[in-house]
mmCIF file of C-alpha atoms in Angstrom:
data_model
loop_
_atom_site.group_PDB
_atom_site.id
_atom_site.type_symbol
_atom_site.label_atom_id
_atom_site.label_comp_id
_atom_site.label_asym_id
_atom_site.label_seq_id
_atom_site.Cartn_x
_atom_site.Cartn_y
_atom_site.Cartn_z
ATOM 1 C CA UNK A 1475 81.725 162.296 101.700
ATOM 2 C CA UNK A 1476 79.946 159.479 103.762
ATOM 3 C CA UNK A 1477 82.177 157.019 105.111
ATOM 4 C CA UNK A 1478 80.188 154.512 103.571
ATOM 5 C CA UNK A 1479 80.443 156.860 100.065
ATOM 6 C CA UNK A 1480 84.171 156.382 100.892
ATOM 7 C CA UNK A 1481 84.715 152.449 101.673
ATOM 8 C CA UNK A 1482 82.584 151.854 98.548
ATOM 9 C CA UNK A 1483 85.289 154.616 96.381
ATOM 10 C CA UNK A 1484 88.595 152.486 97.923
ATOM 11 C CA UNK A 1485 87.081 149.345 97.338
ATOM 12 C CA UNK A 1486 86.582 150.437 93.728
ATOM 13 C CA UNK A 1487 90.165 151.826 93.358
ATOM 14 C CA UNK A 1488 91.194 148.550 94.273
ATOM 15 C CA UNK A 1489 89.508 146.649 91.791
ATOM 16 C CA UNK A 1490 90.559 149.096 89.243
ATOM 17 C CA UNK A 1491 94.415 148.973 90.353
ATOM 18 C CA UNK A 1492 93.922 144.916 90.909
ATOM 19 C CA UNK A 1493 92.355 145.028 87.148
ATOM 20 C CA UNK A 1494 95.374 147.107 85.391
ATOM 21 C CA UNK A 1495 98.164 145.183 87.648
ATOM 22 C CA UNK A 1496 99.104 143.721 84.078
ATOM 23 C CA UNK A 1497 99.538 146.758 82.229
ATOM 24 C CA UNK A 1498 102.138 147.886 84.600
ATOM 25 C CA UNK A 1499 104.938 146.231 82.730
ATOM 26 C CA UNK A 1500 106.748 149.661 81.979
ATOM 27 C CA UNK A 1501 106.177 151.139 85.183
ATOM 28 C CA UNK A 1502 106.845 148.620 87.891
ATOM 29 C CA UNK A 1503 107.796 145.333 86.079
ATOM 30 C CA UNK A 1504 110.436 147.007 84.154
ATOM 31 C CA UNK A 1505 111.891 149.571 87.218
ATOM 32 C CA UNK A 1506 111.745 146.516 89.987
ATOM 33 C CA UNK A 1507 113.547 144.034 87.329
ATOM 34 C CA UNK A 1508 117.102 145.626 86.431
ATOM 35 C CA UNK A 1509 117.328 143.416 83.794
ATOM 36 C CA UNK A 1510 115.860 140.002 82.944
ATOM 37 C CA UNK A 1511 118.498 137.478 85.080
ATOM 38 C CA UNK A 1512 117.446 139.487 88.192
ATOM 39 C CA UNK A 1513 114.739 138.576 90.432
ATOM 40 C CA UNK A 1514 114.772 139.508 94.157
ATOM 41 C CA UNK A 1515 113.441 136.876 96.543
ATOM 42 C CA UNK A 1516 110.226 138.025 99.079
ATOM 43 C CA UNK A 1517 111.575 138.719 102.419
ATOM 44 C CA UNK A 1518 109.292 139.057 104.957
ATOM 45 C CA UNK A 1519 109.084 141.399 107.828
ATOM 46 C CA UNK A 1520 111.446 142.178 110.475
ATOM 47 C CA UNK A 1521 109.924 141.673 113.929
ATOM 48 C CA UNK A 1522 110.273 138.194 115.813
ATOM 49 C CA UNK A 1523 110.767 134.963 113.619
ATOM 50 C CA UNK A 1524 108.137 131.733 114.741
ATOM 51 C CA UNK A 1525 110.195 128.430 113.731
ATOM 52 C CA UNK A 1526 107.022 126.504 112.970
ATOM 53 C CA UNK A 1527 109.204 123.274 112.062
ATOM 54 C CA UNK A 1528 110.586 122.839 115.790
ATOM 55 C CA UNK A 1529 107.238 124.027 117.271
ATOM 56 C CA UNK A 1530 108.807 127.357 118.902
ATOM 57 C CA UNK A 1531 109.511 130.889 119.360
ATOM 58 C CA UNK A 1532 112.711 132.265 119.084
ATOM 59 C CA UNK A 1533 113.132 136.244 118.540
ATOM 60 C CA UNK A 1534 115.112 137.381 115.451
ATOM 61 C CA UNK A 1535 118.834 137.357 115.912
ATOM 62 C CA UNK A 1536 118.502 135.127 119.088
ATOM 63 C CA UNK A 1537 120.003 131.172 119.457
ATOM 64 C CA UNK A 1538 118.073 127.867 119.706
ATOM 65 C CA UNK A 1539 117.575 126.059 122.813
ATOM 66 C CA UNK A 1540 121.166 125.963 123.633
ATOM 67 C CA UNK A 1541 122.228 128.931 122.745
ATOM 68 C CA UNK A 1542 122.557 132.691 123.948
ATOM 69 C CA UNK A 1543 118.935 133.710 123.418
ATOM 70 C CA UNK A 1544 117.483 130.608 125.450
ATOM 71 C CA UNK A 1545 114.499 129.654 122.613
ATOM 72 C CA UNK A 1546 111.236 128.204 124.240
ATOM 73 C CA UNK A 1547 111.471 124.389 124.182
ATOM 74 C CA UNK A 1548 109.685 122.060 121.135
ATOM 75 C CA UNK A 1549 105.945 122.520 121.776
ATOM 76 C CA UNK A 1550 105.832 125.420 123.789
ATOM 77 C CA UNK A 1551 103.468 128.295 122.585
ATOM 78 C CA UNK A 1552 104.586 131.996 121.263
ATOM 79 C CA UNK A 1553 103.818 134.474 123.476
ATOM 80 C CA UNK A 1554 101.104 136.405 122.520
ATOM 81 C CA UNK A 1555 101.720 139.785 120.867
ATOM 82 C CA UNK A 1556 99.614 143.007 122.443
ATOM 83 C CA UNK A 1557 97.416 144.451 119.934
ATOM 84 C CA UNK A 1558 98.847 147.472 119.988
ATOM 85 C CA UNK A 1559 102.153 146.370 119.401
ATOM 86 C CA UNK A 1560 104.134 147.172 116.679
ATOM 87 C CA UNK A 1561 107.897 146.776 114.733
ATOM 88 C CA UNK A 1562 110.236 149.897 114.647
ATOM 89 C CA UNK A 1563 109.389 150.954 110.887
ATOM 90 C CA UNK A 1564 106.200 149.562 110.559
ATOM 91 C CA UNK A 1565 103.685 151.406 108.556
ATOM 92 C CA UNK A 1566 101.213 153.376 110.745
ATOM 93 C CA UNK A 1567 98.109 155.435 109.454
ATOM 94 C CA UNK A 1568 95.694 157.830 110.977
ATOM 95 C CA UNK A 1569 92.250 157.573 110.223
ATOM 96 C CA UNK A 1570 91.439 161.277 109.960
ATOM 97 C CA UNK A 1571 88.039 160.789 109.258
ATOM 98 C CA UNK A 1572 85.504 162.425 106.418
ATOM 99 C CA UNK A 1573 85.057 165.960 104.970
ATOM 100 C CA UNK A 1574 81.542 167.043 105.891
ATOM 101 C CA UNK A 1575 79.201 168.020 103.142
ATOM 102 C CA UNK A 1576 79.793 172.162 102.740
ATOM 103 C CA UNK A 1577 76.757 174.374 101.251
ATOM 104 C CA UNK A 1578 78.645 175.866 98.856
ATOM 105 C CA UNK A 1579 75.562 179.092 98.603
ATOM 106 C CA UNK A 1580 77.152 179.032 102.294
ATOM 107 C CA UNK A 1581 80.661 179.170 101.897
ATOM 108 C CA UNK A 1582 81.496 179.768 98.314
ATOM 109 C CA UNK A 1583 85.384 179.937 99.323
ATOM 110 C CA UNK A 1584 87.856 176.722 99.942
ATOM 111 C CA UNK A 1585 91.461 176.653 100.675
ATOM 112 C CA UNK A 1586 93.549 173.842 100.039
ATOM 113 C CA UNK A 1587 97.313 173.180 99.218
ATOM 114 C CA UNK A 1588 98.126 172.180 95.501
ATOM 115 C CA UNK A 1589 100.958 170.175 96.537
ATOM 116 C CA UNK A 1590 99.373 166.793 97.542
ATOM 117 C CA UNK A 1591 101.591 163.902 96.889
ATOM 118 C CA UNK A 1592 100.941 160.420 95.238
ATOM 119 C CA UNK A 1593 101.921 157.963 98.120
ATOM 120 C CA UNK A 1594 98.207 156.953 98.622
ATOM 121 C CA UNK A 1595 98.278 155.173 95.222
ATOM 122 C CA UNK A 1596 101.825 153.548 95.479
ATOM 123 C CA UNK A 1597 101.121 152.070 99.028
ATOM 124 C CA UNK A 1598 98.005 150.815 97.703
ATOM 125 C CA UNK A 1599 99.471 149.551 94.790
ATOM 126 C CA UNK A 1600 102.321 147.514 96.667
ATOM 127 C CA UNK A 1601 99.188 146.137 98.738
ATOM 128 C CA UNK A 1602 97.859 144.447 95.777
ATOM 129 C CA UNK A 1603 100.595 143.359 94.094
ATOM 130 C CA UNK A 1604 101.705 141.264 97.406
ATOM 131 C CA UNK A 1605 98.204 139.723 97.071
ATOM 132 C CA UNK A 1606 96.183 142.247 100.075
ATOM 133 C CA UNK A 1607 93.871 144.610 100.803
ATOM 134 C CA UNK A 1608 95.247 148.259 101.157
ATOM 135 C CA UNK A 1609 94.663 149.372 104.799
ATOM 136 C CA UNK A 1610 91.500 151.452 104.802
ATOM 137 C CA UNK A 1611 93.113 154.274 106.677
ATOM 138 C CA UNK A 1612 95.816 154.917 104.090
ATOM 139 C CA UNK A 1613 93.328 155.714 101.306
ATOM 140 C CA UNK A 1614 93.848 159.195 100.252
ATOM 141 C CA UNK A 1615 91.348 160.005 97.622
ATOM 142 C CA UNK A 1616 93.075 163.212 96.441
ATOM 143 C CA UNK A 1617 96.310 161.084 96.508
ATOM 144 C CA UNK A 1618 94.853 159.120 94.266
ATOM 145 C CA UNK A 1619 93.847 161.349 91.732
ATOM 146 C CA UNK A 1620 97.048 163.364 91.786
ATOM 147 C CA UNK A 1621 98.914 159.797 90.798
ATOM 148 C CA UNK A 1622 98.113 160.234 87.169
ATOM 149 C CA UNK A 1623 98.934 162.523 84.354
ATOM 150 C CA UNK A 1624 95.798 164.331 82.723
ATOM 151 C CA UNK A 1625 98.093 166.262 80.085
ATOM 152 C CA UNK A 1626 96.254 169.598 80.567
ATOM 153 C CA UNK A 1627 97.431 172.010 78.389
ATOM 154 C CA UNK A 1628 100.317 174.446 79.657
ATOM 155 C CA UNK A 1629 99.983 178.803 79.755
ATOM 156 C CA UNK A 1630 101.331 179.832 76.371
ATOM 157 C CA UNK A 1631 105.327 180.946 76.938
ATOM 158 C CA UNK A 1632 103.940 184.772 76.475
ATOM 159 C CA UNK A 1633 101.172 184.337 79.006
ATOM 160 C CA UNK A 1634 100.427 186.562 81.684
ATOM 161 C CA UNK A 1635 99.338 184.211 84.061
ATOM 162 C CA UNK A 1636 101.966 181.708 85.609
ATOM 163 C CA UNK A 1637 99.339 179.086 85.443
ATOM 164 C CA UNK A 1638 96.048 177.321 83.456
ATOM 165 C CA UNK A 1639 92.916 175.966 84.918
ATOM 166 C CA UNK A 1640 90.685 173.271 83.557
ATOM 167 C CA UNK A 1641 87.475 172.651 84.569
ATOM 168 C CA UNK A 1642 85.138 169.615 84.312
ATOM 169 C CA UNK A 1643 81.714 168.807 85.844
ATOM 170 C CA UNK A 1644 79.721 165.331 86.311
ATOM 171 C CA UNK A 1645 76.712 164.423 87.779
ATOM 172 C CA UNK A 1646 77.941 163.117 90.829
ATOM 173 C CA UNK A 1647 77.694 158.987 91.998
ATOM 174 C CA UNK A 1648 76.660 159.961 95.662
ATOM 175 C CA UNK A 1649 73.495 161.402 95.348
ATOM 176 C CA UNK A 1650 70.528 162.907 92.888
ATOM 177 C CA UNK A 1651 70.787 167.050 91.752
ATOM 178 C CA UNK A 1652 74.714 167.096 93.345
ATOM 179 C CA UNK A 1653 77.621 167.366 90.953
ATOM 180 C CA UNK A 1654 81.701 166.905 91.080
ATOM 181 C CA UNK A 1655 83.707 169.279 89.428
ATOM 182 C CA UNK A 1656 87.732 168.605 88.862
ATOM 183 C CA UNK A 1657 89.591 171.200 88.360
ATOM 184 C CA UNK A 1658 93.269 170.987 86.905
ATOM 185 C CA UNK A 1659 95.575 173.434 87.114
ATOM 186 C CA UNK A 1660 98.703 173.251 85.213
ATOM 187 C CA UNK A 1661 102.088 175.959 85.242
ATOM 188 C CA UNK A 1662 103.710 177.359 82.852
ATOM 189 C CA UNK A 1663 106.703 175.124 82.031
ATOM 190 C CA UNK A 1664 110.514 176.176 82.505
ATOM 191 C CA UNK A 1665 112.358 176.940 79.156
ATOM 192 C CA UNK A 1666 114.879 174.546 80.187
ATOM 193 C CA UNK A 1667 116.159 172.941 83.321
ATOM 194 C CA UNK A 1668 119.612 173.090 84.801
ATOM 195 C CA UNK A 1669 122.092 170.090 85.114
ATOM 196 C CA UNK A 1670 121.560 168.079 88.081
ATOM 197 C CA UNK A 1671 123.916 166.431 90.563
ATOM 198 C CA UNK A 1672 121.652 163.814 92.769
ATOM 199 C CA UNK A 1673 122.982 162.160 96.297
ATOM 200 C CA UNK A 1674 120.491 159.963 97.306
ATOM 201 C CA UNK A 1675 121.164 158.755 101.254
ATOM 202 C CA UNK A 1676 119.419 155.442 101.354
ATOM 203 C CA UNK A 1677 118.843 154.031 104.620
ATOM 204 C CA UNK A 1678 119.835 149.965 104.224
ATOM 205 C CA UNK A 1679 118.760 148.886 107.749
ATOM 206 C CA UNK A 1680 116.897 146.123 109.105
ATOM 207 C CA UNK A 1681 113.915 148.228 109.288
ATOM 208 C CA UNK A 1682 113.853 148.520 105.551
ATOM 209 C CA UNK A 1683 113.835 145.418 104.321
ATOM 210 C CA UNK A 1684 110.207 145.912 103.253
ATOM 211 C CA UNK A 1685 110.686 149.746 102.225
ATOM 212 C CA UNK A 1686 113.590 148.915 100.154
ATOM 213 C CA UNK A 1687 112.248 147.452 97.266
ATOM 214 C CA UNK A 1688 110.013 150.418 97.084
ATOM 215 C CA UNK A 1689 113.073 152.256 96.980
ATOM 216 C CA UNK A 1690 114.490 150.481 94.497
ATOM 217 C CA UNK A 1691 111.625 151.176 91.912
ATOM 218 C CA UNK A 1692 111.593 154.709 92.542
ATOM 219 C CA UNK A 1693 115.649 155.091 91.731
ATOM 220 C CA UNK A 1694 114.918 152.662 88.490
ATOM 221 C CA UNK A 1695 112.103 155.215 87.425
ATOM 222 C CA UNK A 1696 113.658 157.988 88.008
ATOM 223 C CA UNK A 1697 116.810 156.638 85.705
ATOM 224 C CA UNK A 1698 114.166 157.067 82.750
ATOM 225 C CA UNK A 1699 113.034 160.437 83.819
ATOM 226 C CA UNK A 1700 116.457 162.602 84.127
ATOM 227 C CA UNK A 1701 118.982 163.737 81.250
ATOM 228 C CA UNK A 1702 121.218 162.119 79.875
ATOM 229 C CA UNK A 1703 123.901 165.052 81.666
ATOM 230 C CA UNK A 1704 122.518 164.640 85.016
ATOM 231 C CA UNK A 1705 124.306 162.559 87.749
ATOM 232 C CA UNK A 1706 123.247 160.159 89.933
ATOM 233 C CA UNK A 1707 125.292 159.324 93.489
ATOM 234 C CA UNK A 1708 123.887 156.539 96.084
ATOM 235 C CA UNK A 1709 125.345 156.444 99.805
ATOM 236 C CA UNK A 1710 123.838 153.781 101.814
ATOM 237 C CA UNK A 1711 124.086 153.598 105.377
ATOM 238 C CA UNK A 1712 123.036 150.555 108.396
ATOM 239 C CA UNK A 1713 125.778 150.179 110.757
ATOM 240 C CA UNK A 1714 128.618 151.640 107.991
ATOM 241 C CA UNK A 1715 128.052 153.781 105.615
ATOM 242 C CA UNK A 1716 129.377 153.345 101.978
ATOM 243 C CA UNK A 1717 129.358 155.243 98.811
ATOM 244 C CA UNK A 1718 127.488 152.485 96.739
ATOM 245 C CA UNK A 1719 127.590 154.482 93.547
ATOM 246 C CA UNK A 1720 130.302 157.490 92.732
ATOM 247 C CA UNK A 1721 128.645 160.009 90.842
ATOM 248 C CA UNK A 1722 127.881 158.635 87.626
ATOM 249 C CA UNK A 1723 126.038 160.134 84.707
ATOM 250 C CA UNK A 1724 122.335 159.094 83.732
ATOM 251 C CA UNK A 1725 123.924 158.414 80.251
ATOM 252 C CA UNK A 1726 125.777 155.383 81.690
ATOM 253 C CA UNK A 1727 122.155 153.550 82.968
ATOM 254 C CA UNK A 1728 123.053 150.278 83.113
ATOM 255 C CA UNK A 1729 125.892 151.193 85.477
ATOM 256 C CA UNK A 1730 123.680 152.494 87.953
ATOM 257 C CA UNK A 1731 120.945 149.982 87.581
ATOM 258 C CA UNK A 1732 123.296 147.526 88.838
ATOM 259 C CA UNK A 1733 124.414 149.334 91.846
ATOM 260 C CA UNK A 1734 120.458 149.842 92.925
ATOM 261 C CA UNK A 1735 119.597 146.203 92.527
ATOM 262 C CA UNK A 1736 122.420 145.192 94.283
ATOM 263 C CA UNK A 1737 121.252 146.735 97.512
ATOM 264 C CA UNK A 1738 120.479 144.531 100.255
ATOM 265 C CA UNK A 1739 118.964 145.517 103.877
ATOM 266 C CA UNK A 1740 120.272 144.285 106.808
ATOM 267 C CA UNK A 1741 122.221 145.890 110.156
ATOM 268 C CA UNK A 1742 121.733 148.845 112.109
ATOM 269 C CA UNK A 1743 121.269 152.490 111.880
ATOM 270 C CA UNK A 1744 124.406 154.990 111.363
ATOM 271 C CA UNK A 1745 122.754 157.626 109.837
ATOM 272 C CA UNK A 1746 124.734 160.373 111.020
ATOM 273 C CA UNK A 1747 127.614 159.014 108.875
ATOM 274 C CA UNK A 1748 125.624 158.495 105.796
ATOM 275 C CA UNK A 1749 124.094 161.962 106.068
ATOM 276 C CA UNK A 1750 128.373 163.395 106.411
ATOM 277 C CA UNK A 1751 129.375 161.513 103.433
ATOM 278 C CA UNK A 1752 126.373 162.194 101.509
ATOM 279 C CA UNK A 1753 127.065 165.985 101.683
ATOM 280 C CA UNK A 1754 130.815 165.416 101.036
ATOM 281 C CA UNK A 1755 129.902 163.803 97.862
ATOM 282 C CA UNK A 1756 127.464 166.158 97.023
ATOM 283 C CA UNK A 1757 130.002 169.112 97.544
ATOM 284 C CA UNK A 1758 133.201 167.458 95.767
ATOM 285 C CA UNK A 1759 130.892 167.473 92.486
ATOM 286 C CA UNK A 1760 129.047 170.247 93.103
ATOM 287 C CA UNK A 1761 127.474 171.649 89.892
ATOM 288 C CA UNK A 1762 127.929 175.201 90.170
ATOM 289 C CA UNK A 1763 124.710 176.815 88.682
ATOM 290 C CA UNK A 1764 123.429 173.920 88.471
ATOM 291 C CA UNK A 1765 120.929 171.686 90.883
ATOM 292 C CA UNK A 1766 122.710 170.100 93.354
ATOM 293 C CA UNK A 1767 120.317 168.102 96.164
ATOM 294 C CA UNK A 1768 120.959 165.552 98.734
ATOM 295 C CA UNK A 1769 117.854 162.939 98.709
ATOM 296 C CA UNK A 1770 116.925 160.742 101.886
ATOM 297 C CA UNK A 1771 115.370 157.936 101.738
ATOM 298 C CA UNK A 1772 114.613 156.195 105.232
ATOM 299 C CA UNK A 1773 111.308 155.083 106.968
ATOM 300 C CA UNK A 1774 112.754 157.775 109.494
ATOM 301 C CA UNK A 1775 114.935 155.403 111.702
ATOM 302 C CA UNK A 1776 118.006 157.408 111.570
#
């Protein structure tokens, strides 16, 4: 794919995720509300604070004029930051370039893992809803398309083969006589899962104040997606950690909807105690047979 094949593709992702921002009222209105007498304030980044009202520059955390941190007097400019500067947690992308064109009468054969994730489409997603462009580097066009559900159909429960494929071919938009194929594949299902007993280690520090809300709509979808017999737990952990939410059942929603949304970032980093009490948790209510997992969820400041 060209790279101007692939700014024209993001650009048009965008306008389609920009367009269907309003149909996202049970997927992200409905998980990043708890319920309708919550709303969480903006917060911006964490990095140095510019107090345009007295005309200076004072670093997060540090005092005015008179105090410990020694601000620059009224009037004086901020400091200019280096390009190549950036805040502990702050999103960073690589831009690993194209795929070449490949003759397939050439090489007939391509190896690839079926295990791409979705964050492509989330990030992007967040982008727009806060009212920007998605940065160019962190469009993953396979992320993309693995985002949605296509509903292919499963192997029959008798089947010999663990899993379908589903094939589908197009004239393709980036040039005459070429084509795109998509092809789904889709396992055969499990009769039935086992109970499961969730930890999830959330990382509350300053870092995360613009991860968290991220967070926050994950753990409210995921409420919708487990059993009623499964169990949630939350630890959180900045400079203490605490067991925000015992282990609770899924049954009891509201219960734990409340203990996400009251989550606030702020502090410092003891993740080594979060990680002990996590486990500890996750080991007192152990589900024997059962699935029994200890989820992190940090911008990797630990």
């Amino acid at each position: 794919m060209t790279r101007s094949a692939r700014t024209i593709l993001a650009l048009s992702a965008a306008l389609a995720l920009a367009t269907g921002c309003q149909a996202l009222d049970d997927d992200d209105g409905a998980a990043s509300q708890v319920d309708a007498g919550h709303h969480e304030a903006p917060e911006g980044p964490d990095g140095p604070s510019y107090a345009a009202d007295a005309g200076s520059w004072e670093p997060s955390g540090a005092g005015g004029a008179g105090g410990a941190g020694g601000g620059m007097g009224a009037g004086a400019e901020a400091p200019p930051v280096p390009e190549d500067q950036f805040y502990p947690g702050e999103d960073q992308f690589e831009d690993v370039g194209d795929n070449p064109w490949v003759d397939t009468a050439e090489d007939a054969l391509s190896t690839f893992s079926v295990d791409t994730d979705t964050a492509s489409y989330t990030l992007a997603r967040r982008s727009l809803l806060a009212g920007a462009l998605p940065e160019p580097a962190s469009v993953r066009v396979e992320e993309f398309i693995n985002y949605f559900q296509y509903d292919y159909p499963a192997p029959a429960p008798d089947a010999e083969v663990p899993f379908r494929v589903d094939l589908e071919a197009a004239p393709s938009p980036f040039g005459a006589g070429k084509h795109l194929l998509r092809i789904g594949l889709k396992g055969k299902l499990p009769d039935q899962r086992k109970p499961a007993n969730l930890v999830f280690l959330v990382d509350v520090s300053g870092s995360m104040r613009s991860r968290l809300p991220l967070v926050k709509t994950t753990l409210n979808q995921l409420v919708d997606a487990l059993r009623p017999d499964d169990t949630i737990a939350i630890v959180t952990y900045a400079g203490q950690d605490r067991v925000a939410l015992p282990p609770t059942p899924v049954a009891d929603r509201a219960v734990i909807l409340d203990a996400v949304y009251d989550m606030q970032a702020g502090g410092g980093t003891n993740g080594a105690d979060g990680l002990r009490t996590a486990y500890l948790l996750a080991e007192e209510h152990q589900r024997v047979g059962g699935i029994n997992r200890v989820v992190l969820c940090t911008d990797g400041d630990f």
